[in-house]
Amino acid sequence: MRSFTGRDILSLNEFERQEFFRVFEIADRLEPIARNRQNTDLLRAKTMVTAFYQPSTRTRLSHEAAMHRLGGRVTGFADPKTTRAGDFYQESLKDTVRMLEAYGDVIVMRHFQAGAPQEAAGWSSVPVINAGDGWGEHPTQVLTDLYTVLRERGRIDGLRWLAVGDMRMRTMHSLGHALSQFDCPVTFVAPPADALFPGSPDMRMPEEYKARFARSGLDFREAEHVEQAIVEADVILVEPVIQPDYTLAHHEASEEARPSTPANYKITRELLAAKAKSDAIVLHSLPRMDELPQDIDTTRWSRLWQEAFNGVVVRMALLALVLGAVE
Ligand code: ASP
């Protein structure tokens, strides 16, 4: 297994099976610290720099919380408008990253352009963690999802997944890469063009990703309606289909009425009660729209808040690993 020390976490395409388990092993070791609301000094001498070119609630704050739990320091920006990268100068990624690498020991970057964290890693002498890039990938979210499955179901292999939502989403791409390392068949359910309203985009898995998944041996199929796959699903991963364009820097709040999500792409309490396996679990990276109504939170299928908590734990493990504190 390759060492994690000094390594960039950019894509799950480059992750090997044993590496997933290594992250989860360290997460298990660090989990009690977060559960007991303690802080340690494992990363006392380290600083994390956040570079968020797009809004974030969970990903930025859970990285920060993880760093605090491990006794490290945090600096960075949550909105590029407060920096020269977002004003008149539109400072280049290269110049920005050459600054940031001097300010800390790891850079966590979210960007509206797919591939920006990869480019940053090319300029940076410290590890770069991809916190979501355009319609690219979101590796730390999917590591969190898999860790949640491991904790909640006791295993990853042998479980069948249903993934529903906009397949242009970065989480879905990281998911396909990750599941190719496990015995986990997955069914993708997403709207074709015009399914939401006239002119709505094709949200099915892009051909480029399907080709990559096929090459890596992922057992996947596509279906048109969640009802075609929910009965046999052990893990139901939901993402919105009513959502902004992730390649834009800013998503304006809108007063306009939004279309509602068609039943094909919605997981409701009634559907779960009628069709889901008794021990299936539901995950969502959040934020949600109406594809996963709030009343599912008080069903036995929901693991949304465990997933949110595990987001801190997995990021503690990643930071400890890439900063060389646990090898
Ligand atoms: N759906 C979100 C995204 O990819 C998940 C998150 O906020 O991290 O941006």
mmCIF file of C-alpha atoms and ligand atoms in Angstrom:
data_model
loop_
_atom_site.group_PDB
_atom_site.id
_atom_site.type_symbol
_atom_site.label_atom_id
_atom_site.label_comp_id
_atom_site.label_asym_id
_atom_site.label_seq_id
_atom_site.Cartn_x
_atom_site.Cartn_y
_atom_site.Cartn_z
ATOM 1 C CA MET A 1 0.000 0.000 0.000
ATOM 2 C CA ARG A 2 1.266 3.464 -0.837
ATOM 3 C CA SER A 3 2.002 5.776 2.054
ATOM 4 C CA PHE A 4 -0.560 8.468 2.772
ATOM 5 C CA THR A 5 2.027 10.868 4.154
ATOM 6 C CA GLY A 6 2.270 13.926 1.946
ATOM 7 C CA ARG A 7 -0.304 12.546 -0.473
ATOM 8 C CA ASP A 8 -2.991 14.550 -2.292
ATOM 9 C CA ILE A 9 -6.581 13.292 -1.983
ATOM 10 C CA LEU A 10 -8.000 14.321 -5.350
ATOM 11 C CA SER A 11 -10.062 11.440 -6.704
ATOM 12 C CA LEU A 12 -11.236 8.022 -5.575
ATOM 13 C CA ASN A 13 -10.220 6.687 -8.973
ATOM 14 C CA GLU A 14 -6.719 6.344 -7.624
ATOM 15 C CA PHE A 15 -7.777 4.634 -4.371
ATOM 16 C CA GLU A 16 -7.055 0.958 -3.818
ATOM 17 C CA ARG A 17 -9.232 -1.332 -1.729
ATOM 18 C CA GLN A 18 -6.707 -1.616 1.108
ATOM 19 C CA GLU A 19 -6.389 2.158 1.216
ATOM 20 C CA PHE A 20 -10.113 2.534 1.943
ATOM 21 C CA PHE A 21 -9.750 0.130 4.848
ATOM 22 C CA ARG A 22 -6.668 1.965 6.113
ATOM 23 C CA VAL A 23 -8.626 5.247 6.238
ATOM 24 C CA PHE A 24 -11.508 3.472 8.019
ATOM 25 C CA GLU A 25 -9.126 1.823 10.499
ATOM 26 C CA ILE A 26 -7.707 5.212 11.473
ATOM 27 C CA ALA A 27 -11.224 6.682 11.548
ATOM 28 C CA ASP A 28 -12.260 3.950 14.006
ATOM 29 C CA ARG A 29 -9.256 4.775 16.155
ATOM 30 C CA LEU A 30 -10.056 8.518 16.223
ATOM 31 C CA GLU A 31 -13.840 8.224 16.423
ATOM 32 C CA PRO A 32 -14.073 8.166 20.254
ATOM 33 C CA ILE A 33 -12.364 11.582 20.383
ATOM 34 C CA ALA A 34 -15.145 13.134 18.316
ATOM 35 C CA ARG A 35 -17.903 11.106 19.988
ATOM 36 C CA ASN A 36 -16.755 12.219 23.447
ATOM 37 C CA ARG A 37 -16.344 15.809 22.245
ATOM 38 C CA GLN A 38 -12.684 15.865 23.174
ATOM 39 C CA ASN A 39 -9.699 17.495 21.522
ATOM 40 C CA THR A 40 -6.219 15.957 21.299
ATOM 41 C CA ASP A 41 -2.833 17.261 20.240
ATOM 42 C CA LEU A 42 -2.046 14.832 17.413
ATOM 43 C CA LEU A 43 -1.738 17.663 14.857
ATOM 44 C CA ARG A 44 -0.633 20.337 17.332
ATOM 45 C CA ALA A 45 2.180 21.537 15.117
ATOM 46 C CA LYS A 46 0.121 21.643 11.880
ATOM 47 C CA THR A 47 -2.020 24.207 10.077
ATOM 48 C CA MET A 48 -4.772 23.523 7.546
ATOM 49 C CA VAL A 49 -5.587 26.130 4.878
ATOM 50 C CA THR A 50 -9.094 26.122 3.418
ATOM 51 C CA ALA A 51 -9.556 27.576 -0.081
ATOM 52 C CA PHE A 52 -13.274 27.511 -0.828
ATOM 53 C CA TYR A 53 -14.223 29.056 -4.179
ATOM 54 C CA GLN A 54 -17.776 27.771 -3.757
ATOM 55 C CA PRO A 55 -20.226 27.773 -0.841
ATOM 56 C CA SER A 56 -20.103 24.966 1.688
ATOM 57 C CA THR A 57 -21.652 24.150 5.035
ATOM 58 C CA ARG A 58 -20.571 20.618 5.856
ATOM 59 C CA THR A 59 -17.374 20.082 3.945
ATOM 60 C CA ARG A 60 -15.518 23.170 5.105
ATOM 61 C CA LEU A 61 -16.766 23.145 8.679
ATOM 62 C CA SER A 62 -16.210 19.410 9.144
ATOM 63 C CA HIS A 63 -12.620 19.749 7.929
ATOM 64 C CA GLU A 64 -12.191 22.623 10.382
ATOM 65 C CA ALA A 65 -13.851 20.678 13.196
ATOM 66 C CA ALA A 66 -11.604 17.698 12.412
ATOM 67 C CA MET A 67 -8.519 19.877 12.606
ATOM 68 C CA HIS A 68 -9.672 21.399 15.915
ATOM 69 C CA ARG A 69 -10.354 17.928 17.371
ATOM 70 C CA LEU A 70 -6.759 16.990 16.497
ATOM 71 C CA GLY A 71 -5.303 20.141 18.021
ATOM 72 C CA GLY A 72 -4.261 21.742 14.738
ATOM 73 C CA ARG A 73 -4.735 25.284 13.487
ATOM 74 C CA VAL A 74 -6.951 26.570 10.731
ATOM 75 C CA THR A 75 -6.805 29.509 8.338
ATOM 76 C CA GLY A 76 -8.239 30.181 4.889
ATOM 77 C CA PHE A 77 -11.140 31.678 2.990
ATOM 78 C CA ALA A 78 -14.750 30.631 2.597
ATOM 79 C CA ASP A 79 -15.572 33.098 -0.177
ATOM 80 C CA PRO A 80 -13.101 34.057 -2.912
ATOM 81 C CA LYS A 81 -14.710 37.534 -3.120
ATOM 82 C CA THR A 82 -12.723 38.378 0.013
ATOM 83 C CA THR A 83 -9.472 37.562 -1.830
ATOM 84 C CA ARG A 84 -7.654 38.777 -4.925
ATOM 85 C CA ALA A 85 -8.791 35.619 -6.709
ATOM 86 C CA GLY A 86 -12.333 36.946 -6.603
ATOM 87 C CA ASP A 87 -11.880 40.668 -7.217
ATOM 88 C CA PHE A 88 -10.596 42.840 -10.058
ATOM 89 C CA TYR A 89 -7.372 40.846 -10.346
ATOM 90 C CA GLN A 90 -8.907 37.377 -10.663
ATOM 91 C CA GLU A 91 -5.585 36.110 -9.359
ATOM 92 C CA SER A 92 -4.565 32.850 -10.956
ATOM 93 C CA LEU A 93 -4.790 29.507 -9.232
ATOM 94 C CA LYS A 94 -1.033 29.126 -9.518
ATOM 95 C CA ASP A 95 -0.236 32.427 -7.785
ATOM 96 C CA THR A 96 -2.872 31.803 -5.113
ATOM 97 C CA VAL A 97 -1.663 28.295 -4.345
ATOM 98 C CA ARG A 98 1.988 29.389 -4.199
ATOM 99 C CA MET A 99 0.868 31.704 -1.391
ATOM 100 C CA LEU A 100 -1.304 29.182 0.421
ATOM 101 C CA GLU A 101 1.409 26.528 0.555
ATOM 102 C CA ALA A 102 3.492 28.973 2.574
ATOM 103 C CA TYR A 103 0.665 29.499 5.075
ATOM 104 C CA GLY A 104 0.006 25.925 6.135
ATOM 105 C CA ASP A 105 0.754 22.224 5.855
ATOM 106 C CA VAL A 106 -2.307 21.006 3.936
ATOM 107 C CA ILE A 107 -4.715 22.781 1.573
ATOM 108 C CA VAL A 108 -8.405 21.828 1.394
ATOM 109 C CA MET A 109 -9.906 23.205 -1.816
ATOM 110 C CA ARG A 110 -13.425 23.455 -3.210
ATOM 111 C CA HIS A 111 -13.721 24.916 -6.701
ATOM 112 C CA PHE A 112 -16.334 25.412 -9.411
ATOM 113 C CA GLN A 113 -13.982 24.109 -12.104
ATOM 114 C CA ALA A 114 -13.487 20.357 -12.374
ATOM 115 C CA GLY A 115 -9.763 19.659 -12.148
ATOM 116 C CA ALA A 116 -8.844 22.824 -10.196
ATOM 117 C CA PRO A 117 -7.628 20.907 -7.086
ATOM 118 C CA GLN A 118 -5.566 18.675 -9.396
ATOM 119 C CA GLU A 119 -3.987 21.757 -10.936
ATOM 120 C CA ALA A 120 -3.402 23.202 -7.458
ATOM 121 C CA ALA A 121 -1.686 19.976 -6.389
ATOM 122 C CA GLY A 122 0.705 20.457 -9.285
ATOM 123 C CA TRP A 123 1.744 23.858 -7.868
ATOM 124 C CA SER A 124 1.705 22.941 -4.188
ATOM 125 C CA SER A 125 4.442 21.331 -2.133
ATOM 126 C CA VAL A 126 1.922 20.458 0.602
ATOM 127 C CA PRO A 127 -0.928 17.943 0.175
ATOM 128 C CA VAL A 128 -4.152 19.138 -1.465
ATOM 129 C CA ILE A 129 -7.513 17.633 -0.489
ATOM 130 C CA ASN A 130 -10.308 17.974 -3.040
ATOM 131 C CA ALA A 131 -13.417 19.227 -1.235
ATOM 132 C CA GLY A 132 -15.551 19.076 -4.419
ATOM 133 C CA ASP A 133 -14.622 20.355 -7.880
ATOM 134 C CA GLY A 134 -17.389 21.439 -10.284
ATOM 135 C CA TRP A 135 -19.053 18.352 -11.755
ATOM 136 C CA GLY A 136 -15.836 16.426 -11.000
ATOM 137 C CA GLU A 137 -15.408 14.524 -7.747
ATOM 138 C CA HIS A 138 -16.014 14.734 -4.016
ATOM 139 C CA PRO A 139 -13.750 12.065 -2.523
ATOM 140 C CA THR A 140 -14.063 12.984 1.174
ATOM 141 C CA GLN A 141 -17.870 12.847 1.003
ATOM 142 C CA VAL A 142 -17.890 9.357 -0.480
ATOM 143 C CA LEU A 143 -15.263 8.109 1.987
ATOM 144 C CA THR A 144 -17.689 9.370 4.644
ATOM 145 C CA ASP A 145 -20.576 7.501 2.995
ATOM 146 C CA LEU A 146 -18.662 4.222 2.821
ATOM 147 C CA TYR A 147 -17.474 4.583 6.389
ATOM 148 C CA THR A 148 -21.083 5.181 7.459
ATOM 149 C CA VAL A 149 -22.116 1.973 5.686
ATOM 150 C CA LEU A 150 -19.301 0.070 7.408
ATOM 151 C CA ARG A 151 -20.295 1.382 10.837
ATOM 152 C CA GLU A 152 -24.027 0.973 10.361
ATOM 153 C CA ARG A 153 -24.097 -2.344 8.473
ATOM 154 C CA GLY A 154 -20.858 -3.895 9.701
ATOM 155 C CA ARG A 155 -19.490 -4.489 6.195
ATOM 156 C CA ILE A 156 -19.216 -2.954 2.743
ATOM 157 C CA ASP A 157 -18.894 -6.000 0.464
ATOM 158 C CA GLY A 158 -22.063 -7.793 -0.532
ATOM 159 C CA LEU A 159 -24.408 -4.809 -0.204
ATOM 160 C CA ARG A 160 -26.481 -3.583 -3.123
ATOM 161 C CA TRP A 161 -26.741 0.183 -3.720
ATOM 162 C CA LEU A 162 -29.404 2.388 -5.278
ATOM 163 C CA ALA A 163 -28.028 5.830 -6.212
ATOM 164 C CA VAL A 164 -30.656 8.368 -7.257
ATOM 165 C CA GLY A 165 -30.199 11.974 -8.339
ATOM 166 C CA ASP A 166 -28.332 14.094 -10.829
ATOM 167 C CA MET A 167 -25.496 11.900 -12.082
ATOM 168 C CA ARG A 168 -23.485 14.941 -13.120
ATOM 169 C CA MET A 169 -22.960 15.353 -9.347
ATOM 170 C CA ARG A 170 -19.412 15.000 -8.104
ATOM 171 C CA THR A 171 -20.471 12.650 -5.310
ATOM 172 C CA MET A 172 -21.855 10.192 -7.876
ATOM 173 C CA HIS A 173 -18.556 10.041 -9.780
ATOM 174 C CA SER A 174 -16.543 9.396 -6.632
ATOM 175 C CA LEU A 175 -19.136 6.784 -5.649
ATOM 176 C CA GLY A 176 -18.734 4.830 -8.892
ATOM 177 C CA HIS A 177 -14.960 4.787 -8.508
ATOM 178 C CA ALA A 178 -15.202 3.709 -4.867
ATOM 179 C CA LEU A 179 -17.734 0.912 -5.388
ATOM 180 C CA SER A 180 -15.569 -0.611 -8.137
ATOM 181 C CA GLN A 181 -13.189 -1.676 -5.328
ATOM 182 C CA PHE A 182 -15.928 -3.615 -3.494
ATOM 183 C CA ASP A 183 -18.489 -6.309 -4.196
ATOM 184 C CA CYS A 184 -21.278 -3.727 -4.451
ATOM 185 C CA PRO A 185 -23.649 -3.735 -7.429
ATOM 186 C CA VAL A 186 -25.210 -0.300 -7.955
ATOM 187 C CA THR A 187 -28.263 0.950 -9.861
ATOM 188 C CA PHE A 188 -28.202 4.585 -11.005
ATOM 189 C CA VAL A 189 -31.567 6.359 -11.416
ATOM 190 C CA ALA A 190 -31.505 9.830 -13.004
ATOM 191 C CA PRO A 191 -33.644 12.024 -15.265
ATOM 192 C CA PRO A 192 -33.030 12.048 -19.016
ATOM 193 C CA ALA A 193 -33.221 15.376 -20.891
ATOM 194 C CA ASP A 194 -36.602 17.182 -20.628
ATOM 195 C CA ALA A 195 -37.782 14.966 -17.762
ATOM 196 C CA LEU A 196 -38.152 17.791 -15.232
ATOM 197 C CA PHE A 197 -39.322 20.588 -17.534
ATOM 198 C CA PRO A 198 -38.917 21.342 -21.241
ATOM 199 C CA GLY A 199 -35.233 21.917 -21.815
ATOM 200 C CA SER A 200 -34.029 20.346 -18.534
ATOM 201 C CA PRO A 201 -30.603 18.783 -18.988
ATOM 202 C CA ASP A 202 -29.756 15.106 -19.325
ATOM 203 C CA MET A 203 -28.788 14.137 -15.762
ATOM 204 C CA ARG A 204 -27.936 10.515 -16.461
ATOM 205 C CA MET A 205 -24.422 9.230 -15.786
ATOM 206 C CA PRO A 206 -22.117 10.814 -18.397
ATOM 207 C CA GLU A 207 -20.732 8.335 -20.955
ATOM 208 C CA GLU A 208 -17.185 9.226 -19.972
ATOM 209 C CA TYR A 209 -17.797 7.998 -16.403
ATOM 210 C CA LYS A 210 -19.706 4.915 -17.551
ATOM 211 C CA ALA A 211 -16.729 3.948 -19.701
ATOM 212 C CA ARG A 212 -14.360 4.409 -16.762
ATOM 213 C CA PHE A 213 -16.606 2.403 -14.426
ATOM 214 C CA ALA A 214 -16.886 -0.397 -16.985
ATOM 215 C CA ARG A 215 -13.099 -0.511 -17.317
ATOM 216 C CA SER A 216 -12.668 -0.783 -13.560
ATOM 217 C CA GLY A 217 -15.224 -3.618 -13.364
ATOM 218 C CA LEU A 218 -18.023 -1.789 -11.519
ATOM 219 C CA ASP A 219 -21.238 -3.838 -11.552
ATOM 220 C CA PHE A 220 -23.723 -1.110 -12.496
ATOM 221 C CA ARG A 221 -26.978 -0.667 -14.333
ATOM 222 C CA GLU A 222 -29.363 2.189 -14.971
ATOM 223 C CA ALA A 223 -33.095 2.321 -14.234
ATOM 224 C CA GLU A 224 -35.823 4.896 -14.871
ATOM 225 C CA HIS A 225 -37.673 4.782 -11.561
ATOM 226 C CA VAL A 226 -36.544 4.216 -7.973
ATOM 227 C CA GLU A 227 -39.308 1.611 -7.662
ATOM 228 C CA GLN A 228 -37.342 -0.616 -10.053
ATOM 229 C CA ALA A 229 -34.426 -0.858 -7.619
ATOM 230 C CA ILE A 230 -35.534 0.014 -4.089
ATOM 231 C CA VAL A 231 -36.794 -3.454 -3.188
ATOM 232 C CA GLU A 232 -33.356 -5.031 -3.359
ATOM 233 C CA ALA A 233 -31.290 -2.040 -2.171
ATOM 234 C CA ASP A 234 -29.262 -2.235 1.045
ATOM 235 C CA VAL A 235 -27.948 1.316 0.728
ATOM 236 C CA ILE A 236 -30.055 4.105 -0.814
ATOM 237 C CA LEU A 237 -27.948 7.163 -1.647
ATOM 238 C CA VAL A 238 -29.983 10.211 -2.603
ATOM 239 C CA GLU A 239 -28.950 13.481 -4.253
ATOM 240 C CA PRO A 240 -31.151 16.292 -5.626
ATOM 241 C CA VAL A 241 -32.255 16.620 -9.228
ATOM 242 C CA ILE A 242 -33.522 20.143 -8.551
ATOM 243 C CA GLN A 243 -30.223 21.886 -7.942
ATOM 244 C CA PRO A 244 -27.885 24.616 -9.178
ATOM 245 C CA ASP A 245 -25.163 24.334 -11.772
ATOM 246 C CA TYR A 246 -22.092 23.198 -9.834
ATOM 247 C CA THR A 247 -19.761 24.714 -12.426
ATOM 248 C CA LEU A 248 -20.816 28.234 -11.375
ATOM 249 C CA ALA A 249 -18.978 30.169 -8.687
ATOM 250 C CA HIS A 250 -22.182 31.522 -7.140
ATOM 251 C CA HIS A 251 -25.639 30.080 -6.829
ATOM 252 C CA GLU A 252 -28.091 32.919 -6.449
ATOM 253 C CA ALA A 253 -30.927 32.456 -3.985
ATOM 254 C CA SER A 254 -34.113 32.512 -6.018
ATOM 255 C CA GLU A 255 -37.693 33.438 -5.192
ATOM 256 C CA GLU A 256 -38.896 31.677 -8.319
ATOM 257 C CA ALA A 257 -41.027 28.600 -7.873
ATOM 258 C CA ARG A 258 -38.914 25.526 -8.354
ATOM 259 C CA PRO A 259 -40.249 22.463 -10.091
ATOM 260 C CA SER A 260 -40.964 19.561 -7.786
ATOM 261 C CA THR A 261 -39.059 16.318 -8.061
ATOM 262 C CA PRO A 262 -40.907 13.627 -10.039
ATOM 263 C CA ALA A 263 -41.710 10.395 -8.132
ATOM 264 C CA ASN A 264 -39.085 8.547 -10.208
ATOM 265 C CA TYR A 265 -36.296 10.353 -8.338
ATOM 266 C CA LYS A 266 -37.844 10.715 -4.887
ATOM 267 C CA ILE A 267 -37.472 8.608 -1.727
ATOM 268 C CA THR A 268 -40.449 9.100 0.553
ATOM 269 C CA ARG A 269 -41.444 7.634 3.883
ATOM 270 C CA GLU A 270 -44.368 5.859 2.208
ATOM 271 C CA LEU A 271 -42.112 4.309 -0.446
ATOM 272 C CA LEU A 272 -39.639 3.127 2.186
ATOM 273 C CA ALA A 273 -42.416 1.597 4.293
ATOM 274 C CA ALA A 274 -43.968 -0.144 1.302
ATOM 275 C CA LYS A 275 -40.921 -1.334 -0.611
ATOM 276 C CA ALA A 276 -37.558 -0.965 1.138
ATOM 277 C CA LYS A 277 -35.736 -3.750 2.936
ATOM 278 C CA SER A 278 -36.229 -3.514 6.658
ATOM 279 C CA ASP A 279 -32.501 -2.993 7.266
ATOM 280 C CA ALA A 280 -31.721 -0.729 4.289
ATOM 281 C CA ILE A 281 -30.112 2.629 5.098
ATOM 282 C CA VAL A 282 -30.611 6.033 3.466
ATOM 283 C CA LEU A 283 -27.755 8.499 2.906
ATOM 284 C CA HIS A 284 -27.733 12.034 1.441
ATOM 285 C CA SER A 285 -24.737 14.382 1.228
ATOM 286 C CA LEU A 286 -27.151 17.341 1.747
ATOM 287 C CA PRO A 287 -28.396 19.989 1.171
ATOM 288 C CA ARG A 288 -31.689 18.429 0.084
ATOM 289 C CA MET A 289 -34.696 19.662 -1.795
ATOM 290 C CA ASP A 290 -37.960 17.671 -1.976
ATOM 291 C CA GLU A 291 -36.330 14.428 -3.199
ATOM 292 C CA LEU A 292 -35.958 13.310 0.427
ATOM 293 C CA PRO A 293 -38.757 14.829 2.548
ATOM 294 C CA GLN A 294 -37.866 15.715 6.139
ATOM 295 C CA ASP A 295 -40.285 13.159 7.583
ATOM 296 C CA ILE A 296 -37.934 10.329 6.602
ATOM 297 C CA ASP A 297 -35.557 11.552 9.339
ATOM 298 C CA THR A 298 -37.624 9.852 11.985
ATOM 299 C CA THR A 299 -37.709 6.496 10.209
ATOM 300 C CA ARG A 300 -35.354 3.626 10.969
ATOM 301 C CA TRP A 301 -33.860 3.890 7.474
ATOM 302 C CA SER A 302 -32.308 7.340 7.902
ATOM 303 C CA ARG A 303 -28.598 7.624 8.653
ATOM 304 C CA LEU A 304 -28.283 11.293 7.646
ATOM 305 C CA TRP A 305 -26.993 12.542 10.971
ATOM 306 C CA GLN A 306 -24.618 9.621 11.508
ATOM 307 C CA GLU A 307 -23.267 10.430 8.048
ATOM 308 C CA ALA A 308 -22.810 14.084 9.058
ATOM 309 C CA PHE A 309 -20.991 13.105 12.273
ATOM 310 C CA ASN A 310 -18.828 10.605 10.398
ATOM 311 C CA GLY A 311 -17.831 13.436 8.061
ATOM 312 C CA VAL A 312 -15.767 14.865 10.919
ATOM 313 C CA VAL A 313 -14.288 11.487 11.850
ATOM 314 C CA VAL A 314 -13.238 10.564 8.307
ATOM 315 C CA ARG A 315 -11.667 13.977 7.784
ATOM 316 C CA MET A 316 -9.780 13.569 11.070
ATOM 317 C CA ALA A 317 -8.413 10.299 9.682
ATOM 318 C CA LEU A 318 -7.486 11.831 6.312
ATOM 319 C CA LEU A 319 -5.747 14.827 7.892
ATOM 320 C CA ALA A 320 -3.853 12.608 10.346
ATOM 321 C CA LEU A 321 -2.783 10.338 7.467
ATOM 322 C CA VAL A 322 -1.685 12.929 4.905
ATOM 323 C CA LEU A 323 0.106 14.926 7.604
ATOM 324 C CA GLY A 324 2.007 11.802 8.643
ATOM 325 C CA ALA A 325 0.747 11.723 12.230
ATOM 326 C CA VAL A 326 -0.305 8.069 12.243
ATOM 327 C CA GLU A 327 2.201 6.149 10.147
HETATM 328 N N1 ASP B 1 -23.908 18.083 -2.358
HETATM 329 C C1 ASP B 1 -22.815 18.764 -1.822
HETATM 330 C C2 ASP B 1 -21.698 19.106 -2.783
HETATM 331 O O1 ASP B 1 -21.162 18.281 -3.484
HETATM 332 C C3 ASP B 1 -22.263 18.045 -0.693
HETATM 333 C C4 ASP B 1 -21.471 18.970 0.104
HETATM 334 O O2 ASP B 1 -21.968 20.050 0.395
HETATM 335 O O3 ASP B 1 -20.349 18.616 0.390
HETATM 336 O O4 ASP B 1 -21.307 20.226 -2.786
#
